[in-house]
């Protein structure tokens, strides 16, 4: 699953809440609040520049703090997940080692539902077009198995542009 446009589209209040829950408070929390809100930007080209535009909220693209703040924001996605979960940048992988593919499908579908609910709560968009499932097996797997992974998109806000 790919987390799409996470810290741009998501609520800055959610990130500030998660920073506070991580023990950030006082002047440092106020500094992060100032850093994430009420910013101005403009485009500058040789000999020409645009007028200033206010950015209401979000992590500045290309900022040094962006990857750290991204990790703070998604750190709790691993809670209540039955499968093994690996996070790398904006990529999330779930995997299981099981004897029965039906058990894997049940567990992974439950976990995908849990992650979908997390995404809805924290205003995160997943890109279902970049979501895949794959089965590795030493044994021949019957195509009659009911082991299907269902990627729901009803809780997402659609694919990223």
Tab-separated table of N, CA and C in Angstrom:
chain	number	residue	atom	x	y	z
A	1	UNK	N	0.847	-1.166	0.000
A	1	UNK	CA	0.000	0.000	0.000
A	1	UNK	C	0.891	1.226	0.000
A	2	UNK	N	0.482	2.208	-0.686
A	2	UNK	CA	1.235	3.440	-0.750
A	2	UNK	C	0.427	4.521	-0.041
A	3	UNK	N	1.053	5.191	0.888
A	3	UNK	CA	0.423	6.319	1.556
A	3	UNK	C	0.601	7.534	0.657
A	4	UNK	N	-0.490	8.086	0.192
A	4	UNK	CA	-0.421	9.150	-0.793
A	4	UNK	C	-0.625	10.520	-0.151
A	5	UNK	N	0.281	11.424	-0.427
A	5	UNK	CA	0.172	12.817	-0.002
A	5	UNK	C	-0.163	12.947	1.479
A	6	UNK	N	0.456	12.171	2.301
A	6	UNK	CA	0.087	12.078	3.707
A	6	UNK	C	0.089	13.403	4.448
A	7	UNK	N	1.217	14.038	4.542
A	7	UNK	CA	1.299	15.206	5.411
A	7	UNK	C	0.830	16.487	4.742
A	8	UNK	N	0.494	16.413	3.471
A	8	UNK	CA	-0.072	17.587	2.832
A	8	UNK	C	-1.578	17.598	3.029
A	9	UNK	N	-2.209	16.448	2.824
A	9	UNK	CA	-3.647	16.375	2.882
A	9	UNK	C	-4.145	16.190	4.313
A	10	UNK	N	-3.353	15.591	5.145
A	10	UNK	CA	-3.799	15.268	6.492
A	10	UNK	C	-3.872	16.519	7.349
A	11	UNK	N	-4.625	16.415	8.404
A	11	UNK	CA	-4.759	17.545	9.299
A	11	UNK	C	-3.491	17.793	10.097
A	12	UNK	N	-3.049	19.024	10.079
A	12	UNK	CA	-1.883	19.396	10.882
A	12	UNK	C	-2.178	19.185	12.354
A	13	UNK	N	-3.434	19.364	12.755
A	13	UNK	CA	-3.788	19.134	14.157
A	13	UNK	C	-3.510	17.694	14.564
A	14	UNK	N	-3.714	16.751	13.648
A	14	UNK	CA	-3.414	15.349	13.941
A	14	UNK	C	-1.936	15.138	14.189
A	15	UNK	N	-1.096	15.765	13.383
A	15	UNK	CA	0.346	15.652	13.571
A	15	UNK	C	0.764	16.302	14.884
A	16	UNK	N	0.213	17.458	15.187
A	16	UNK	CA	0.543	18.112	16.460
A	16	UNK	C	0.084	17.264	17.644
A	17	UNK	N	-1.079	16.620	17.526
A	17	UNK	CA	-1.560	15.717	18.569
A	17	UNK	C	-0.584	14.568	18.770
A	18	UNK	N	-0.110	13.987	17.660
A	18	UNK	CA	0.818	12.857	17.762
A	18	UNK	C	2.169	13.301	18.319
A	19	UNK	N	2.618	14.492	17.973
A	19	UNK	CA	3.857	15.018	18.566
A	19	UNK	C	3.688	15.179	20.071
A	20	UNK	N	2.549	15.730	20.480
A	20	UNK	CA	2.272	15.911	21.908
A	20	UNK	C	2.178	14.561	22.617
A	21	UNK	N	1.551	13.584	21.976
A	21	UNK	CA	1.450	12.249	22.563
A	21	UNK	C	2.814	11.578	22.686
A	22	UNK	N	3.777	12.019	21.872
A	22	UNK	CA	5.143	11.487	21.925
A	22	UNK	C	5.998	12.191	22.971
A	23	UNK	N	5.401	13.138	23.691
A	23	UNK	CA	6.134	13.823	24.753
A	23	UNK	C	6.611	15.219	24.401
A	24	UNK	N	6.306	15.702	23.212
A	24	UNK	CA	6.686	17.059	22.819
A	24	UNK	C	5.678	18.018	23.450
A	25	UNK	N	6.165	19.063	24.112
A	25	UNK	CA	5.260	20.023	24.740
A	25	UNK	C	5.930	21.391	24.827
A	26	UNK	N	5.188	22.342	25.367
A	26	UNK	CA	5.730	23.669	25.638
A	26	UNK	C	6.222	24.394	24.392
A	27	UNK	N	7.398	25.034	24.548
A	27	UNK	CA	7.957	25.847	23.469
A	27	UNK	C	8.230	25.034	22.211
A	28	UNK	N	8.669	23.772	22.375
A	28	UNK	CA	8.964	22.949	21.208
A	28	UNK	C	7.694	22.625	20.426
A	29	UNK	N	6.606	22.305	21.121
A	29	UNK	CA	5.341	22.042	20.442
A	29	UNK	C	4.844	23.309	19.745
A	30	UNK	N	4.990	24.455	20.407
A	30	UNK	CA	4.615	25.729	19.785
A	30	UNK	C	5.457	25.999	18.542
A	31	UNK	N	6.743	25.646	18.596
A	31	UNK	CA	7.617	25.838	17.434
A	31	UNK	C	7.135	24.981	16.266
A	32	UNK	N	6.805	23.692	16.551
A	32	UNK	CA	6.289	22.818	15.491
A	32	UNK	C	4.984	23.374	14.930
A	33	UNK	N	4.112	23.880	15.795
A	33	UNK	CA	2.850	24.462	15.339
A	33	UNK	C	3.112	25.635	14.402
A	34	UNK	N	4.043	26.490	14.766
A	34	UNK	CA	4.406	27.634	13.921
A	34	UNK	C	5.008	27.157	12.601
A	35	UNK	N	5.832	26.115	12.656
A	35	UNK	CA	6.491	25.570	11.472
A	35	UNK	C	5.478	24.977	10.495
A	36	UNK	N	4.403	24.391	11.020
A	36	UNK	CA	3.446	23.661	10.197
A	36	UNK	C	2.267	24.503	9.722
A	37	UNK	N	2.092	25.692	10.250
A	37	UNK	CA	0.919	26.495	9.903
A	37	UNK	C	1.326	27.908	9.493
A	38	UNK	N	0.424	28.558	8.775
A	38	UNK	CA	0.561	29.970	8.401
A	38	UNK	C	1.890	30.301	7.735
A	39	UNK	N	2.304	29.494	6.773
A	39	UNK	CA	3.550	29.738	6.041
A	39	UNK	C	3.240	30.502	4.761
A	40	UNK	N	4.245	31.163	4.223
A	40	UNK	CA	4.113	31.855	2.936
A	40	UNK	C	5.173	31.327	1.987
A	41	UNK	N	4.835	31.334	0.717
A	41	UNK	CA	5.806	30.908	-0.286
A	41	UNK	C	5.577	31.683	-1.576
A	42	UNK	N	6.606	31.697	-2.424
A	42	UNK	CA	6.489	32.261	-3.755
A	42	UNK	C	7.506	31.594	-4.661
A	43	UNK	N	7.285	31.717	-5.944
A	43	UNK	CA	8.184	31.143	-6.935
A	43	UNK	C	9.124	32.249	-7.410
A	44	UNK	N	10.419	31.922	-7.461
A	44	UNK	CA	11.419	32.886	-7.915
A	44	UNK	C	12.191	32.276	-9.078
A	45	UNK	N	12.189	32.973	-10.193
A	45	UNK	CA	12.957	32.596	-11.371
A	45	UNK	C	13.890	33.755	-11.706
A	46	UNK	N	14.914	33.526	-12.488
A	46	UNK	CA	15.829	34.620	-12.815
A	46	UNK	C	15.088	35.848	-13.358
A	47	UNK	N	15.130	36.933	-12.596
A	47	UNK	CA	14.531	38.190	-13.009
A	47	UNK	C	13.037	38.304	-12.791
A	48	UNK	N	12.370	37.263	-12.320
A	48	UNK	CA	10.917	37.273	-12.155
A	48	UNK	C	10.560	36.543	-10.858
A	49	UNK	N	9.513	37.021	-10.198
A	49	UNK	CA	9.022	36.307	-9.021
A	49	UNK	C	7.523	36.509	-8.897
A	50	UNK	N	6.873	35.524	-8.285
A	50	UNK	CA	5.425	35.597	-8.090
A	50	UNK	C	5.124	36.345	-6.801
A	51	UNK	N	3.851	36.638	-6.596
A	51	UNK	CA	3.444	37.237	-5.327
A	51	UNK	C	3.412	36.146	-4.251
A	52	UNK	N	3.468	36.562	-3.003
A	52	UNK	CA	3.450	35.628	-1.886
A	52	UNK	C	2.073	34.981	-1.775
A	53	UNK	N	2.053	33.684	-1.461
A	53	UNK	CA	0.818	32.930	-1.236
A	53	UNK	C	0.902	32.271	0.136
A	54	UNK	N	-0.201	32.326	0.878
A	54	UNK	CA	-0.239	31.712	2.202
A	54	UNK	C	-0.534	30.218	2.079
A	55	UNK	N	0.265	29.420	2.758
A	55	UNK	CA	0.038	27.978	2.875
A	55	UNK	C	-0.565	27.778	4.257
A	56	UNK	N	-1.799	27.294	4.327
A	56	UNK	CA	-2.476	27.206	5.622
A	56	UNK	C	-1.862	26.179	6.548
A	57	UNK	N	-1.466	25.020	6.008
A	57	UNK	CA	-0.917	23.969	6.860
A	57	UNK	C	-0.184	22.950	6.014
A	58	UNK	N	0.668	22.164	6.678
A	58	UNK	CA	1.355	21.067	6.002
A	58	UNK	C	2.849	21.134	6.189
A	59	UNK	N	3.501	20.008	5.927
A	59	UNK	CA	4.952	19.931	6.022
A	59	UNK	C	5.529	20.435	4.702
A	60	UNK	N	6.440	21.385	4.747
A	60	UNK	CA	7.035	21.873	3.498
A	60	UNK	C	7.712	20.746	2.728
A	61	UNK	N	7.404	20.663	1.435
A	61	UNK	CA	7.997	19.634	0.583
A	61	UNK	C	9.507	19.809	0.518
A	62	UNK	N	10.238	18.705	0.636
A	62	UNK	CA	11.691	18.744	0.564
A	62	UNK	C	12.357	19.194	1.843
A	63	UNK	N	11.572	19.357	2.906
A	63	UNK	CA	12.157	19.818	4.167
A	63	UNK	C	12.928	18.691	4.850
A	64	UNK	N	13.884	19.065	5.661
A	64	UNK	CA	14.676	18.079	6.405
A	64	UNK	C	13.814	17.378	7.446
A	65	UNK	N	12.857	18.090	8.026
A	65	UNK	CA	11.991	17.497	9.046
A	65	UNK	C	10.887	16.620	8.462
A	66	UNK	N	10.609	16.734	7.164
A	66	UNK	CA	9.511	15.995	6.541
A	66	UNK	C	9.527	14.502	6.821
A	67	UNK	N	10.653	13.796	6.557
A	67	UNK	CA	10.666	12.348	6.816
A	67	UNK	C	10.445	11.989	8.294
A	68	UNK	N	11.005	12.768	9.204
A	68	UNK	CA	10.809	12.511	10.631
A	68	UNK	C	9.349	12.706	11.017
A	69	UNK	N	8.745	13.790	10.554
A	69	UNK	CA	7.348	14.046	10.880
A	69	UNK	C	6.433	12.998	10.248
A	70	UNK	N	6.791	12.513	9.071
A	70	UNK	CA	6.045	11.427	8.432
A	70	UNK	C	6.061	10.192	9.326
A	71	UNK	N	7.229	9.835	9.846
A	71	UNK	CA	7.342	8.665	10.721
A	71	UNK	C	6.545	8.836	12.006
A	72	UNK	N	6.574	10.032	12.582
A	72	UNK	CA	5.778	10.296	13.783
A	72	UNK	C	4.305	10.092	13.463
A	73	UNK	N	3.880	10.556	12.305
A	73	UNK	CA	2.468	10.484	11.943
A	73	UNK	C	1.994	9.053	11.714
A	74	UNK	N	2.809	8.211	11.080
A	74	UNK	CA	2.343	6.851	10.761
A	74	UNK	C	2.771	5.802	11.780
A	75	UNK	N	3.513	6.190	12.799
A	75	UNK	CA	4.079	5.237	13.746
A	75	UNK	C	3.033	4.312	14.373
A	76	UNK	N	1.826	4.801	14.600
A	76	UNK	CA	0.805	3.981	15.266
A	76	UNK	C	-0.013	3.126	14.305
A	77	UNK	N	0.315	3.123	13.029
A	77	UNK	CA	-0.413	2.287	12.069
A	77	UNK	C	-0.217	0.794	12.388
A	78	UNK	N	0.830	0.452	13.117
A	78	UNK	CA	1.155	-0.943	13.407
A	78	UNK	C	0.313	-1.523	14.552
A	79	UNK	N	-0.427	-0.678	15.265
A	79	UNK	CA	-1.226	-1.164	16.394
A	79	UNK	C	-2.373	-2.048	15.910
A	80	UNK	N	-2.619	-3.128	16.614
A	80	UNK	CA	-3.736	-4.043	16.358
A	80	UNK	C	-3.665	-4.723	14.990
A	81	UNK	N	-2.467	-4.990	14.525
A	81	UNK	CA	-2.269	-5.686	13.251
A	81	UNK	C	-1.793	-7.105	13.564
A	82	UNK	N	-2.470	-8.120	12.993
A	82	UNK	CA	-2.126	-9.510	13.264
A	82	UNK	C	-0.969	-10.021	12.421
A	83	UNK	N	-0.795	-9.458	11.234
A	83	UNK	CA	0.288	-9.878	10.342
A	83	UNK	C	1.571	-9.151	10.719
A	84	UNK	N	2.660	-9.576	10.136
A	84	UNK	CA	3.897	-8.819	10.248
A	84	UNK	C	3.748	-7.592	9.364
A	85	UNK	N	4.250	-6.470	9.822
A	85	UNK	CA	4.114	-5.233	9.055
A	85	UNK	C	5.475	-4.573	8.936
A	86	UNK	N	5.787	-4.096	7.757
A	86	UNK	CA	7.043	-3.383	7.506
A	86	UNK	C	6.715	-2.065	6.842
A	87	UNK	N	7.326	-1.006	7.343
A	87	UNK	CA	7.145	0.330	6.785
A	87	UNK	C	8.465	0.782	6.197
A	88	UNK	N	8.423	1.294	4.992
A	88	UNK	CA	9.608	1.885	4.386
A	88	UNK	C	9.139	3.094	3.591
A	89	UNK	N	9.569	4.266	4.011
A	89	UNK	CA	9.124	5.518	3.394
A	89	UNK	C	7.599	5.525	3.371
A	90	UNK	N	6.979	5.649	2.193
A	90	UNK	CA	5.518	5.675	2.131
A	90	UNK	C	4.932	4.327	1.698
A	91	UNK	N	5.722	3.274	1.840
A	91	UNK	CA	5.301	1.934	1.449
A	91	UNK	C	5.040	1.100	2.695
A	92	UNK	N	3.910	0.410	2.728
A	92	UNK	CA	3.543	-0.441	3.859
A	92	UNK	C	3.343	-1.861	3.344
A	93	UNK	N	3.986	-2.836	3.988
A	93	UNK	CA	3.853	-4.236	3.584
A	93	UNK	C	3.365	-5.073	4.753
A	94	UNK	N	2.397	-5.934	4.473
A	94	UNK	CA	1.903	-6.904	5.442
A	94	UNK	C	2.270	-8.285	4.928
A	95	UNK	N	2.738	-9.165	5.833
A	95	UNK	CA	3.035	-10.525	5.395
A	95	UNK	C	2.854	-11.506	6.539
A	96	UNK	N	2.594	-12.763	6.159
A	96	UNK	CA	2.381	-13.850	7.113
A	96	UNK	C	3.056	-15.115	6.607
A	97	UNK	N	3.471	-15.952	7.537
A	97	UNK	CA	3.915	-17.304	7.216
A	97	UNK	C	2.885	-18.227	7.860
A	98	UNK	N	2.134	-18.939	7.020
A	98	UNK	CA	1.061	-19.799	7.515
A	98	UNK	C	1.023	-21.092	6.703
A	99	UNK	N	0.328	-22.082	7.233
A	99	UNK	CA	0.119	-23.340	6.523
A	99	UNK	C	-1.110	-23.274	5.622
A	100	UNK	N	-2.071	-22.458	5.988
A	100	UNK	CA	-3.351	-22.429	5.299
A	100	UNK	C	-3.592	-21.048	4.679
A	101	UNK	N	-3.727	-20.953	3.355
A	101	UNK	CA	-3.961	-19.658	2.715
A	101	UNK	C	-5.254	-18.980	3.161
A	102	UNK	N	-6.257	-19.776	3.560
A	102	UNK	CA	-7.506	-19.184	4.048
A	102	UNK	C	-7.281	-18.396	5.333
A	103	UNK	N	-6.407	-18.910	6.203
A	103	UNK	CA	-6.064	-18.201	7.446
A	103	UNK	C	-5.353	-16.897	7.106
A	104	UNK	N	-4.442	-16.961	6.153
A	104	UNK	CA	-3.722	-15.755	5.737
A	104	UNK	C	-4.691	-14.711	5.194
A	105	UNK	N	-5.620	-15.137	4.349
A	105	UNK	CA	-6.575	-14.206	3.761
A	105	UNK	C	-7.440	-13.558	4.835
A	106	UNK	N	-7.922	-14.369	5.790
A	106	UNK	CA	-8.750	-13.829	6.870
A	106	UNK	C	-7.983	-12.796	7.677
A	107	UNK	N	-6.744	-13.137	8.055
A	107	UNK	CA	-5.920	-12.236	8.861
A	107	UNK	C	-5.604	-10.957	8.096
A	108	UNK	N	-5.186	-11.100	6.846
A	108	UNK	CA	-4.820	-9.924	6.052
A	108	UNK	C	-6.029	-9.030	5.770
A	109	UNK	N	-7.187	-9.626	5.509
A	109	UNK	CA	-8.385	-8.811	5.290
A	109	UNK	C	-8.783	-8.055	6.555
A	110	UNK	N	-8.672	-8.709	7.701
A	110	UNK	CA	-8.938	-8.021	8.975
A	110	UNK	C	-7.962	-6.858	9.150
A	111	UNK	N	-6.675	-7.114	8.871
A	111	UNK	CA	-5.659	-6.069	9.019
A	111	UNK	C	-5.884	-4.917	8.040
A	112	UNK	N	-6.273	-5.233	6.807
A	112	UNK	CA	-6.556	-4.177	5.839
A	112	UNK	C	-7.738	-3.328	6.287
A	113	UNK	N	-8.723	-3.952	6.895
A	113	UNK	CA	-9.857	-3.205	7.438
A	113	UNK	C	-9.402	-2.306	8.591
A	114	UNK	N	-8.534	-2.833	9.460
A	114	UNK	CA	-8.000	-2.042	10.572
A	114	UNK	C	-7.224	-0.834	10.049
A	115	UNK	N	-6.391	-1.058	9.041
A	115	UNK	CA	-5.606	0.035	8.462
A	115	UNK	C	-6.513	1.037	7.755
A	116	UNK	N	-7.550	0.553	7.095
A	116	UNK	CA	-8.506	1.441	6.440
A	116	UNK	C	-9.197	2.340	7.454
A	117	UNK	N	-9.572	1.789	8.604
A	117	UNK	CA	-10.189	2.589	9.665
A	117	UNK	C	-9.194	3.592	10.238
A	118	UNK	N	-7.927	3.178	10.404
A	118	UNK	CA	-6.879	4.094	10.860
A	118	UNK	C	-6.747	5.255	9.872
A	119	UNK	N	-6.727	4.930	8.586
A	119	UNK	CA	-6.578	5.951	7.546
A	119	UNK	C	-7.731	6.947	7.570
A	120	UNK	N	-8.930	6.438	7.765
A	120	UNK	CA	-10.102	7.326	7.826
A	120	UNK	C	-9.997	8.262	9.030
A	121	UNK	N	-9.599	7.719	10.160
A	121	UNK	CA	-9.475	8.524	11.385
A	121	UNK	C	-8.431	9.625	11.227
A	122	UNK	N	-7.287	9.300	10.602
A	122	UNK	CA	-6.162	10.237	10.518
A	122	UNK	C	-6.067	10.950	9.173
A	123	UNK	N	-7.119	10.848	8.351
A	123	UNK	CA	-7.195	11.565	7.065
A	123	UNK	C	-6.051	11.216	6.126
A	124	UNK	N	-5.740	9.930	6.051
A	124	UNK	CA	-4.669	9.449	5.190
A	124	UNK	C	-5.292	8.782	3.969
A	125	UNK	N	-4.712	9.006	2.818
A	125	UNK	CA	-5.179	8.405	1.583
A	125	UNK	C	-4.245	7.281	1.175
A	126	UNK	N	-4.815	6.130	0.837
A	126	UNK	CA	-4.045	5.032	0.268
A	126	UNK	C	-4.310	4.996	-1.218
A	127	UNK	N	-3.327	4.566	-1.967
A	127	UNK	CA	-3.498	4.430	-3.398
A	127	UNK	C	-3.778	2.958	-3.720
A	128	UNK	N	-5.052	2.596	-3.897
A	128	UNK	CA	-5.386	1.180	-4.142
A	128	UNK	C	-4.811	0.667	-5.460
A	129	UNK	N	-4.509	1.547	-6.397
A	129	UNK	CA	-3.924	1.106	-7.665
A	129	UNK	C	-2.508	0.574	-7.489
A	130	UNK	N	-1.872	0.889	-6.373
A	130	UNK	CA	-0.518	0.407	-6.115
A	130	UNK	C	-0.496	-0.667	-5.041
A	131	UNK	N	-1.664	-1.232	-4.754
A	131	UNK	CA	-1.776	-2.279	-3.745
A	131	UNK	C	-1.863	-3.627	-4.445
A	132	UNK	N	-1.027	-4.566	-4.010
A	132	UNK	CA	-0.995	-5.891	-4.623
A	132	UNK	C	-0.927	-6.954	-3.539
A	133	UNK	N	-1.341	-8.164	-3.905
A	133	UNK	CA	-1.142	-9.308	-3.021
A	133	UNK	C	-0.438	-10.391	-3.820
A	134	UNK	N	0.360	-11.176	-3.109
A	134	UNK	CA	1.100	-12.258	-3.759
A	134	UNK	C	1.212	-13.417	-2.775
A	135	UNK	N	1.128	-14.621	-3.283
A	135	UNK	CA	1.211	-15.823	-2.458
A	135	UNK	C	2.430	-16.631	-2.891
A	136	UNK	N	3.292	-16.920	-1.931
A	136	UNK	CA	4.430	-17.806	-2.168
A	136	UNK	C	4.146	-19.098	-1.427
A	137	UNK	N	4.373	-20.231	-2.089
A	137	UNK	CA	4.099	-21.505	-1.451
A	137	UNK	C	5.058	-22.573	-1.966
A	138	UNK	N	5.434	-23.473	-1.061
A	138	UNK	CA	6.211	-24.643	-1.464
A	138	UNK	C	5.293	-25.698	-2.069
A	139	UNK	N	4.007	-25.615	-1.710
A	139	UNK	CA	3.023	-26.590	-2.174
A	139	UNK	C	2.211	-25.983	-3.308
A	140	UNK	N	1.596	-26.866	-4.097
A	140	UNK	CA	0.679	-26.399	-5.121
A	140	UNK	C	-0.587	-25.919	-4.427
A	141	UNK	N	-1.005	-24.703	-4.749
A	141	UNK	CA	-2.188	-24.133	-4.115
A	141	UNK	C	-3.364	-24.273	-5.066
A	142	UNK	N	-4.445	-24.792	-4.540
A	142	UNK	CA	-5.653	-24.989	-5.333
A	142	UNK	C	-6.300	-23.639	-5.636
A	143	UNK	N	-6.758	-23.483	-6.857
A	143	UNK	CA	-7.471	-22.259	-7.218
A	143	UNK	C	-8.883	-22.270	-6.666
A	144	UNK	N	-9.289	-23.372	-6.061
A	144	UNK	CA	-10.610	-23.465	-5.453
A	144	UNK	C	-10.625	-22.889	-4.042
A	145	UNK	N	-9.471	-22.483	-3.563
A	145	UNK	CA	-9.377	-21.926	-2.219
A	145	UNK	C	-10.202	-20.647	-2.126
A	146	UNK	N	-10.705	-20.383	-0.945
A	146	UNK	CA	-11.466	-19.146	-0.726
A	146	UNK	C	-10.547	-18.023	-0.239
A	147	UNK	N	-9.248	-18.190	-0.400
A	147	UNK	CA	-8.275	-17.218	0.093
A	147	UNK	C	-8.155	-16.039	-0.865
A	148	UNK	N	-8.962	-15.035	-0.647
A	148	UNK	CA	-8.913	-13.819	-1.449
A	148	UNK	C	-8.616	-12.635	-0.546
A	149	UNK	N	-7.782	-11.766	-1.038
A	149	UNK	CA	-7.482	-10.527	-0.319
A	149	UNK	C	-8.345	-9.439	-0.944
A	150	UNK	N	-9.089	-8.745	-0.120
A	150	UNK	CA	-10.000	-7.706	-0.589
A	150	UNK	C	-9.445	-6.336	-0.230
A	151	UNK	N	-9.094	-5.559	-1.228
A	151	UNK	CA	-8.610	-4.201	-1.002
A	151	UNK	C	-9.805	-3.280	-1.139
A	152	UNK	N	-10.291	-2.812	0.000
A	152	UNK	CA	-11.449	-1.922	0.005
A	152	UNK	C	-10.987	-0.504	-0.241
A	153	UNK	N	-11.734	0.207	-1.027
A	153	UNK	CA	-11.401	1.605	-1.263
A	153	UNK	C	-12.506	2.526	-0.771
A	154	UNK	N	-13.521	1.977	-0.123
A	154	UNK	CA	-14.641	2.808	0.307
A	154	UNK	C	-14.246	3.814	1.369
A	155	UNK	N	-13.245	3.501	2.193
A	155	UNK	CA	-12.807	4.440	3.227
A	155	UNK	C	-11.701	5.361	2.747
A	156	UNK	N	-11.168	5.101	1.563
A	156	UNK	CA	-10.100	5.968	1.072
A	156	UNK	C	-10.716	7.111	0.294
A	157	UNK	N	-9.939	8.116	0.042
A	157	UNK	CA	-10.423	9.264	-0.707
A	157	UNK	C	-10.031	9.144	-2.173
A	158	UNK	N	-9.711	7.939	-2.605
A	158	UNK	CA	-9.406	7.716	-4.010
A	158	UNK	C	-7.926	7.710	-4.283
A	159	UNK	N	-7.564	7.327	-5.483
A	159	UNK	CA	-6.154	7.249	-5.834
A	159	UNK	C	-5.521	8.627	-5.912
A	160	UNK	N	-4.221	8.638	-5.649
A	160	UNK	CA	-3.482	9.893	-5.742
A	160	UNK	C	-3.348	10.275	-7.210
A	161	UNK	N	-3.341	11.576	-7.483
A	161	UNK	CA	-3.189	11.993	-8.886
A	161	UNK	C	-1.807	11.659	-9.402
